[in-house]
Amino acid sequence: AFNVGTIVYGTMPPLQGSFAEYVRAPLHQIARAPRSSAITMEEIASLPLVGLTAWQALSPHLRPGQSNVLIVGGSGGTGHVAIQVAKALGAKTVVAVCSTRNVEFVKECGATHVIDYSLEEDVIVALQNHVNKDDDGLCFDIILDCVTSGDPNDARYQYPQRIRNAHNPSIVVPDHLYQRLGGPWKDWISAGLAPPDLFSPSR
């Protein structure tokens, strides 16, 4: 139960916005906000969507101390949170792809290695070179692609096909998990009409 004045955060049901002075939210979609002077109200408000997205993408699959995670788009809204979630879950390594201006930022988020696509002629070759340098099996078993979507502008990079099909050396293990955030508009509508119970105690 919450009292008057309790600071909460959460999400709204589909087709209901939160850009308002007051909103009425279902109890099962809100939770007590973190109590820390190190985090602002604005930061708290930005966490539920990207935080849950990163958690649900990684938590069921990541093996503490074993998983090598690749995050494409590591400096974006979900990407930079996913780096921190992967580290908190105990990932062995977290490699992020981003541009020059965000390299230090993603390192601060916890990335163990950064591929700067602004400097690299080919991101895939850079990933292969990185894998080649490691003698302890650095092929990725989890890839979270925060760039590729149903938008043709994003799809032109062809990250899913190129990462999965890279050889000599391979970038991924045979039973890898490749997850991308974006999809065709019909997928977004389907997801919006059947929202999960995000804050139930069992999760």
Coordinates of N, CA, C and O in Angstrom, one line a residue, residues 33-157:
A33 N 9.6 4.3 -5.4 CA 10.8 4.8 -6.1 C 12.0 4.5 -5.2 O 11.9 4.5 -4.0
P34 N 13.2 4.3 -5.8 CA 14.4 4.2 -5.1 C 14.6 5.4 -4.2 O 14.4 6.5 -4.6
R35 N 15.1 5.1 -3.0 CA 15.4 6.2 -2.0 C 16.9 6.4 -2.0 O 17.6 5.7 -1.4
S36 N 17.3 7.4 -2.7 CA 18.8 7.7 -2.8 C 19.0 9.1 -3.2 O 18.3 9.6 -4.1
S37 N 19.9 9.8 -2.6 CA 20.2 11.2 -2.9 C 21.0 11.2 -4.2 O 21.2 12.3 -4.8
A38 N 21.5 10.0 -4.7 CA 22.3 10.0 -5.9 C 21.5 10.0 -7.2 O 22.0 10.0 -8.3
I39 N 20.1 9.9 -7.0 CA 19.3 9.8 -8.2 C 18.2 10.9 -8.1 O 17.6 11.1 -7.1
T40 N 17.9 11.5 -9.2 CA 17.0 12.6 -9.3 C 15.6 12.1 -9.6 O 15.4 11.0 -10.1
M41 N 14.6 12.9 -9.4 CA 13.2 12.6 -9.8 C 13.1 12.3 -11.3 O 12.4 11.4 -11.7
E42 N 13.8 13.1 -12.1 CA 13.8 13.0 -13.5 C 14.4 11.6 -13.9 O 13.9 11.0 -14.8
E43 N 15.5 11.2 -13.2 CA 16.1 9.9 -13.5 C 15.2 8.8 -13.1 O 15.1 7.8 -13.8
I44 N 14.5 9.0 -12.0 CA 13.6 7.9 -11.5 C 12.4 7.7 -12.6 O 12.1 6.6 -12.9
A45 N 11.9 8.9 -13.0 CA 10.8 8.8 -14.0 C 11.2 8.2 -15.3 O 10.4 7.6 -16.0
S46 N 12.5 8.3 -15.7 CA 12.9 7.7 -16.9 C 13.2 6.2 -16.9 O 13.5 5.6 -17.9
L47 N 13.3 5.6 -15.7 CA 13.7 4.3 -15.5 C 12.8 3.1 -15.9 O 13.2 2.1 -16.5
P48 N 11.5 3.2 -15.6 CA 10.6 2.1 -15.8 C 10.6 1.4 -17.2 O 10.8 0.2 -17.3
L49 N 10.5 2.2 -18.2 CA 10.4 1.6 -19.6 C 11.7 1.0 -20.0 O 11.8 -0.2 -20.4
V50 N 12.8 1.8 -20.0 CA 14.1 1.3 -20.4 C 14.6 0.3 -19.5 O 15.2 -0.7 -19.9
G51 N 14.4 0.5 -18.2 CA 14.9 -0.5 -17.2 C 14.2 -1.9 -17.3 O 14.9 -2.9 -17.3
L52 N 12.9 -1.9 -17.5 CA 12.2 -3.1 -17.6 C 12.5 -3.8 -18.9 O 12.6 -5.0 -19.0
T53 N 12.7 -3.0 -20.0 CA 13.0 -3.5 -21.3 C 14.4 -4.3 -21.2 O 14.5 -5.4 -21.7
A54 N 15.4 -3.6 -20.6 CA 16.7 -4.2 -20.4 C 16.6 -5.5 -19.6 O 17.2 -6.5 -19.9
W55 N 15.9 -5.3 -18.5 CA 15.8 -6.5 -17.5 C 15.2 -7.7 -18.1 O 15.7 -8.8 -18.0
Q56 N 14.1 -7.5 -18.8 CA 13.3 -8.6 -19.4 C 14.1 -9.2 -20.6 O 13.9 -10.4 -20.9
A57 N 14.9 -8.4 -21.2 CA 15.7 -8.9 -22.4 C 16.9 -9.8 -21.9 O 17.3 -10.7 -22.5
L58 N 17.4 -9.4 -20.7 CA 18.7 -10.1 -20.3 C 18.5 -11.1 -19.1 O 19.1 -12.1 -19.1
S59 N 17.7 -10.7 -18.2 CA 17.6 -11.5 -16.9 C 17.3 -13.0 -17.1 O 18.0 -13.8 -16.5
P60 N 16.4 -13.4 -18.0 CA 16.1 -14.8 -18.1 C 17.2 -15.6 -18.7 O 17.2 -16.9 -18.6
H61 N 18.1 -15.0 -19.4 CA 19.1 -15.7 -20.2 C 20.5 -15.6 -19.8 O 21.3 -16.4 -20.1
L62 N 20.8 -14.5 -19.0 CA 22.2 -14.3 -18.7 C 22.7 -15.2 -17.6 O 22.1 -15.4 -16.6
R63 N 23.9 -15.8 -17.9 CA 24.5 -16.7 -16.9 C 25.6 -16.0 -16.2 O 26.7 -15.6 -16.8
P64 N 25.5 -15.7 -14.9 CA 26.5 -15.0 -14.2 C 27.9 -15.6 -14.3 O 28.1 -16.8 -14.2
G65 N 28.9 -14.8 -14.6 CA 30.2 -15.2 -14.7 C 30.6 -15.9 -16.0 O 31.7 -16.3 -16.2
Q66 N 29.6 -16.1 -16.9 CA 29.8 -16.9 -18.1 C 29.4 -16.1 -19.4 O 30.1 -16.2 -20.4
S67 N 28.3 -15.4 -19.3 CA 27.8 -14.8 -20.5 C 28.6 -13.6 -21.0 O 29.0 -12.7 -20.2
N68 N 28.9 -13.6 -22.3 CA 29.5 -12.5 -23.0 C 28.4 -11.7 -23.7 O 27.7 -12.3 -24.6
V69 N 28.1 -10.5 -23.4 CA 27.0 -9.7 -23.9 C 27.5 -8.7 -24.9 O 28.4 -7.9 -24.6
L70 N 26.8 -8.6 -26.0 CA 27.1 -7.5 -27.0 C 25.8 -6.6 -27.0 O 24.7 -7.1 -27.2
I71 N 26.0 -5.3 -26.8 CA 24.9 -4.4 -26.9 C 25.2 -3.4 -28.1 O 26.2 -2.6 -28.0
V72 N 24.4 -3.5 -29.1 CA 24.5 -2.6 -30.3 C 23.7 -1.4 -30.0 O 22.5 -1.5 -29.7
G73 N 24.3 -0.2 -30.0 CA 23.6 1.0 -29.6 C 23.7 1.2 -28.1 O 22.7 1.5 -27.4
G74 N 24.9 1.1 -27.6 CA 25.1 1.1 -26.1 C 24.9 2.4 -25.5 O 24.8 2.4 -24.2
S75 N 24.9 3.5 -26.2 CA 24.7 4.8 -25.6 C 23.3 5.3 -25.6 O 23.0 6.4 -25.1
G76 N 22.4 4.5 -26.2 CA 21.0 5.0 -26.3 C 20.2 4.8 -25.0 O 20.8 4.3 -24.0
G77 N 18.9 5.2 -25.0 CA 18.1 5.1 -23.8 C 18.1 3.7 -23.2 O 18.4 3.6 -22.0
T78 N 17.8 2.7 -23.9 CA 17.8 1.3 -23.4 C 19.2 0.8 -23.3 O 19.5 0.1 -22.4
G79 N 20.0 1.1 -24.3 CA 21.4 0.5 -24.3 C 22.2 0.8 -23.1 O 22.9 -0.1 -22.6
H80 N 22.2 2.1 -22.7 CA 23.1 2.4 -21.6 C 22.6 1.8 -20.3 O 23.4 1.5 -19.4
V81 N 21.3 1.6 -20.2 CA 20.8 0.9 -19.0 C 21.0 -0.6 -19.1 O 21.4 -1.2 -18.1
A82 N 21.0 -1.1 -20.3 CA 21.2 -2.6 -20.5 C 22.7 -2.9 -20.1 O 22.9 -4.0 -19.5
I83 N 23.6 -2.0 -20.3 CA 25.0 -2.3 -19.9 C 25.0 -2.4 -18.4 O 25.7 -3.4 -17.9
Q84 N 24.4 -1.5 -17.7 CA 24.4 -1.6 -16.2 C 23.7 -2.8 -15.7 O 24.1 -3.4 -14.7
V85 N 22.6 -3.2 -16.3 CA 21.8 -4.4 -15.9 C 22.6 -5.6 -16.2 O 22.7 -6.5 -15.3
A86 N 23.3 -5.7 -17.3 CA 24.1 -6.9 -17.6 C 25.3 -7.0 -16.6 O 25.5 -8.1 -16.1
K87 N 25.9 -5.9 -16.2 CA 26.9 -5.9 -15.2 C 26.4 -6.4 -13.9 O 27.0 -7.2 -13.2
A88 N 25.2 -5.8 -13.5 CA 24.6 -6.1 -12.2 C 24.2 -7.6 -12.1 O 24.3 -8.2 -11.1
L89 N 23.9 -8.2 -13.3 CA 23.5 -9.6 -13.3 C 24.7 -10.5 -13.4 O 24.5 -11.7 -13.3
G90 N 25.9 -10.0 -13.5 CA 27.1 -10.8 -13.4 C 27.7 -11.2 -14.7 O 28.4 -12.2 -14.8
A91 N 27.4 -10.5 -15.8 CA 28.0 -10.8 -17.1 C 29.5 -10.9 -17.1 O 30.1 -10.1 -16.4
K92 N 30.0 -11.8 -17.8 CA 31.5 -12.0 -17.8 C 32.1 -10.8 -18.5 O 33.1 -10.1 -18.0
T93 N 31.6 -10.4 -19.7 CA 32.0 -9.2 -20.4 C 30.8 -8.5 -21.0 O 29.7 -9.2 -21.3
V94 N 30.8 -7.2 -21.2 CA 29.8 -6.5 -21.8 C 30.5 -5.5 -22.8 O 31.2 -4.6 -22.5
V95 N 30.3 -5.9 -24.1 CA 30.9 -5.1 -25.2 C 29.8 -4.2 -25.8 O 28.7 -4.7 -26.1
A96 N 30.1 -2.9 -25.9 CA 29.1 -2.0 -26.5 C 29.5 -1.3 -27.8 O 30.7 -1.1 -27.9
V97 N 28.6 -1.1 -28.7 CA 28.9 -0.4 -29.9 C 28.3 1.0 -29.8 O 27.1 1.1 -29.5
C98 N 29.1 2.1 -30.0 CA 28.6 3.4 -30.0 C 29.5 4.3 -30.8 O 30.4 3.9 -31.4
S99 N 29.2 5.6 -30.8 CA 30.0 6.6 -31.6 C 31.1 7.2 -30.7 O 31.1 7.0 -29.4
T100 N 32.0 7.9 -31.3 CA 33.2 8.5 -30.5 C 32.7 9.3 -29.3 O 33.3 9.2 -28.2
R101 N 31.8 10.2 -29.5 CA 31.4 11.1 -28.4 C 30.8 10.4 -27.2 O 30.8 10.9 -26.1
N102 N 30.4 9.1 -27.3 CA 29.8 8.4 -26.2 C 30.7 7.3 -25.7 O 30.2 6.6 -24.8
V103 N 31.9 7.2 -26.1 CA 32.8 6.1 -25.7 C 33.0 6.1 -24.2 O 32.8 5.1 -23.5
E104 N 33.4 7.3 -23.7 CA 33.6 7.4 -22.2 C 32.4 7.2 -21.4 O 32.4 6.6 -20.3
F105 N 31.2 7.6 -21.9 CA 30.0 7.5 -21.2 C 29.6 6.0 -21.1 O 29.3 5.6 -20.0
V106 N 29.7 5.2 -22.1 CA 29.4 3.8 -22.0 C 30.4 3.0 -21.1 O 30.1 2.1 -20.4
K107 N 31.6 3.5 -21.1 CA 32.6 2.9 -20.2 C 32.2 3.2 -18.7 O 32.3 2.3 -17.9
E108 N 31.7 4.4 -18.5 CA 31.3 4.8 -17.1 C 30.1 3.9 -16.7 O 29.9 3.6 -15.6
C109 N 29.3 3.5 -17.7 CA 28.1 2.7 -17.4 C 28.5 1.2 -17.1 O 27.7 0.5 -16.6
G110 N 29.8 0.9 -17.5 CA 30.3 -0.5 -17.1 C 30.7 -1.3 -18.3 O 31.0 -2.5 -18.1
A111 N 30.7 -0.8 -19.5 CA 31.2 -1.6 -20.6 C 32.6 -2.0 -20.5 O 33.5 -1.2 -20.1
T112 N 32.9 -3.3 -20.7 CA 34.3 -3.8 -20.5 C 35.1 -3.5 -21.8 O 36.3 -3.5 -21.8
H113 N 34.4 -3.3 -22.9 CA 35.1 -2.9 -24.2 C 34.1 -2.2 -25.0 O 32.9 -2.4 -25.0
V114 N 34.6 -1.2 -25.8 CA 33.7 -0.4 -26.7 C 34.2 -0.4 -28.1 O 35.4 -0.3 -28.4
I115 N 33.3 -0.7 -29.0 CA 33.6 -0.6 -30.5 C 33.0 0.8 -30.9 O 31.8 1.0 -30.8
D116 N 33.9 1.6 -31.4 CA 33.5 3.0 -31.9 C 33.2 2.9 -33.4 O 34.2 2.8 -34.2
Y117 N 32.0 2.9 -33.7 CA 31.6 2.7 -35.1 C 32.0 3.9 -36.0 O 32.1 3.8 -37.2
S118 N 32.3 5.1 -35.3 CA 32.7 6.3 -36.1 C 34.1 6.1 -36.6 O 34.5 6.7 -37.6
L119 N 34.9 5.3 -35.9 CA 36.3 5.1 -36.3 C 36.5 3.9 -37.1 O 37.5 3.8 -37.8
E120 N 35.7 2.9 -36.9 CA 35.9 1.6 -37.6 C 35.3 1.6 -39.0 O 34.2 2.1 -39.2
E121 N 36.1 1.1 -39.9 CA 35.6 1.0 -41.3 C 34.4 -0.1 -41.3 O 33.5 0.1 -42.1
D122 N 34.5 -1.1 -40.5 CA 33.5 -2.1 -40.5 C 33.4 -2.6 -39.0 O 34.3 -3.2 -38.5
V123 N 32.2 -2.4 -38.5 CA 31.9 -2.8 -37.1 C 32.1 -4.3 -36.9 O 32.7 -4.8 -35.9
I124 N 31.7 -5.1 -37.9 CA 31.8 -6.6 -37.8 C 33.3 -7.0 -37.7 O 33.6 -7.9 -36.9
V125 N 34.1 -6.4 -38.6 CA 35.5 -6.7 -38.6 C 36.1 -6.3 -37.2 O 37.0 -7.1 -36.7
A126 N 35.7 -5.2 -36.7 CA 36.2 -4.8 -35.4 C 35.8 -5.8 -34.3 O 36.6 -6.1 -33.4
L127 N 34.6 -6.3 -34.4 CA 34.2 -7.3 -33.4 C 35.0 -8.6 -33.6 O 35.3 -9.2 -32.6
Q128 N 35.2 -9.0 -34.8 CA 36.0 -10.2 -35.0 C 37.4 -10.0 -34.5 O 38.0 -10.9 -33.9
N129 N 38.0 -8.8 -34.7 CA 39.4 -8.6 -34.1 C 39.4 -8.6 -32.6 O 40.3 -9.2 -32.0
H130 N 38.3 -8.1 -32.0 CA 38.2 -8.2 -30.6 C 38.1 -9.6 -30.1 O 38.8 -10.0 -29.1
V131 N 37.3 -10.4 -30.8 CA 37.1 -11.8 -30.4 C 38.5 -12.6 -30.6 O 38.8 -13.4 -29.8
N132 N 39.2 -12.2 -31.6 CA 40.5 -12.9 -31.9 C 41.5 -12.6 -30.8 O 42.4 -13.5 -30.6
K133 N 41.4 -11.5 -30.1 CA 42.4 -11.2 -29.1 C 42.2 -12.0 -27.8 O 43.1 -12.0 -27.0
D134 N 41.1 -12.6 -27.7 CA 40.8 -13.3 -26.4 C 41.0 -14.8 -26.5 O 40.6 -15.4 -27.5
D135 N 41.7 -15.4 -25.6 CA 42.0 -16.8 -25.6 C 41.0 -17.6 -24.7 O 41.2 -18.8 -24.6
D136 N 40.1 -16.9 -24.2 CA 39.2 -17.6 -23.2 C 37.7 -17.7 -23.7 O 36.8 -17.7 -23.0
G137 N 37.6 -17.7 -25.0 CA 36.2 -17.8 -25.6 C 35.3 -16.7 -25.4 O 34.5 -16.7 -24.5
L138 N 35.6 -15.6 -26.2 CA 34.8 -14.4 -26.0 C 33.6 -14.3 -27.0 O 33.0 -13.2 -27.0
C139 N 33.3 -15.3 -27.7 CA 32.2 -15.2 -28.6 C 30.9 -14.9 -27.8 O 30.7 -15.3 -26.7
F140 N 30.0 -14.1 -28.4 CA 28.9 -13.6 -27.6 C 27.7 -14.6 -27.6 O 27.4 -15.2 -28.6
D141 N 27.1 -14.8 -26.4 CA 26.0 -15.7 -26.3 C 24.7 -14.9 -26.2 O 23.6 -15.4 -26.4
I142 N 24.8 -13.6 -25.9 CA 23.6 -12.7 -25.9 C 23.9 -11.4 -26.6 O 24.9 -10.8 -26.4
I143 N 23.1 -11.1 -27.6 CA 23.2 -9.9 -28.3 C 21.9 -9.1 -28.2 O 20.8 -9.6 -28.5
L144 N 22.0 -7.9 -27.6 CA 20.9 -7.0 -27.5 C 21.1 -5.9 -28.5 O 21.9 -5.0 -28.4
D145 N 20.3 -5.9 -29.6 CA 20.4 -4.9 -30.7 C 19.4 -3.8 -30.5 O 18.2 -4.0 -30.7
C146 N 19.9 -2.6 -30.1 CA 19.0 -1.5 -29.8 C 18.9 -0.5 -31.0 O 18.4 0.6 -30.9
V147 N 19.5 -1.0 -32.1 CA 19.5 -0.2 -33.3 C 18.5 -0.7 -34.4 O 17.7 0.1 -35.0
T148 N 18.6 -1.9 -34.7 CA 17.8 -2.5 -35.8 C 16.3 -2.5 -35.5 O 15.9 -2.9 -34.4
S149 N 15.5 -2.0 -36.4 CA 14.1 -2.0 -36.2 C 13.4 -2.3 -37.5 O 14.0 -2.6 -38.5
G150 N 12.1 -2.1 -37.6 CA 11.3 -2.3 -38.8 C 11.5 -1.1 -39.7 O 11.0 -1.2 -40.9
D151 N 12.1 -0.1 -39.3 CA 12.4 1.1 -40.1 C 13.5 0.8 -41.1 O 14.6 0.4 -40.7
P152 N 13.2 1.1 -42.4 CA 14.3 0.8 -43.4 C 15.6 1.5 -43.1 O 16.7 1.0 -43.5
N153 N 15.5 2.7 -42.5 CA 16.8 3.4 -42.2 C 17.6 2.7 -41.2 O 18.9 2.8 -41.3
D154 N 17.0 2.0 -40.3 CA 17.8 1.2 -39.3 C 18.2 -0.2 -39.9 O 19.3 -0.6 -39.7
A155 N 17.3 -0.7 -40.7 CA 17.6 -2.1 -41.3 C 18.7 -2.1 -42.2 O 19.3 -3.1 -42.5
R156 N 19.1 -0.9 -42.8 CA 20.2 -0.9 -43.8 C 21.5 -1.3 -43.2 O 22.4 -1.7 -43.9
Y157 N 21.7 -1.3 -41.9 CA 23.0 -1.7 -41.3 C 23.1 -3.2 -41.3 O 24.2 -3.7 -41.2

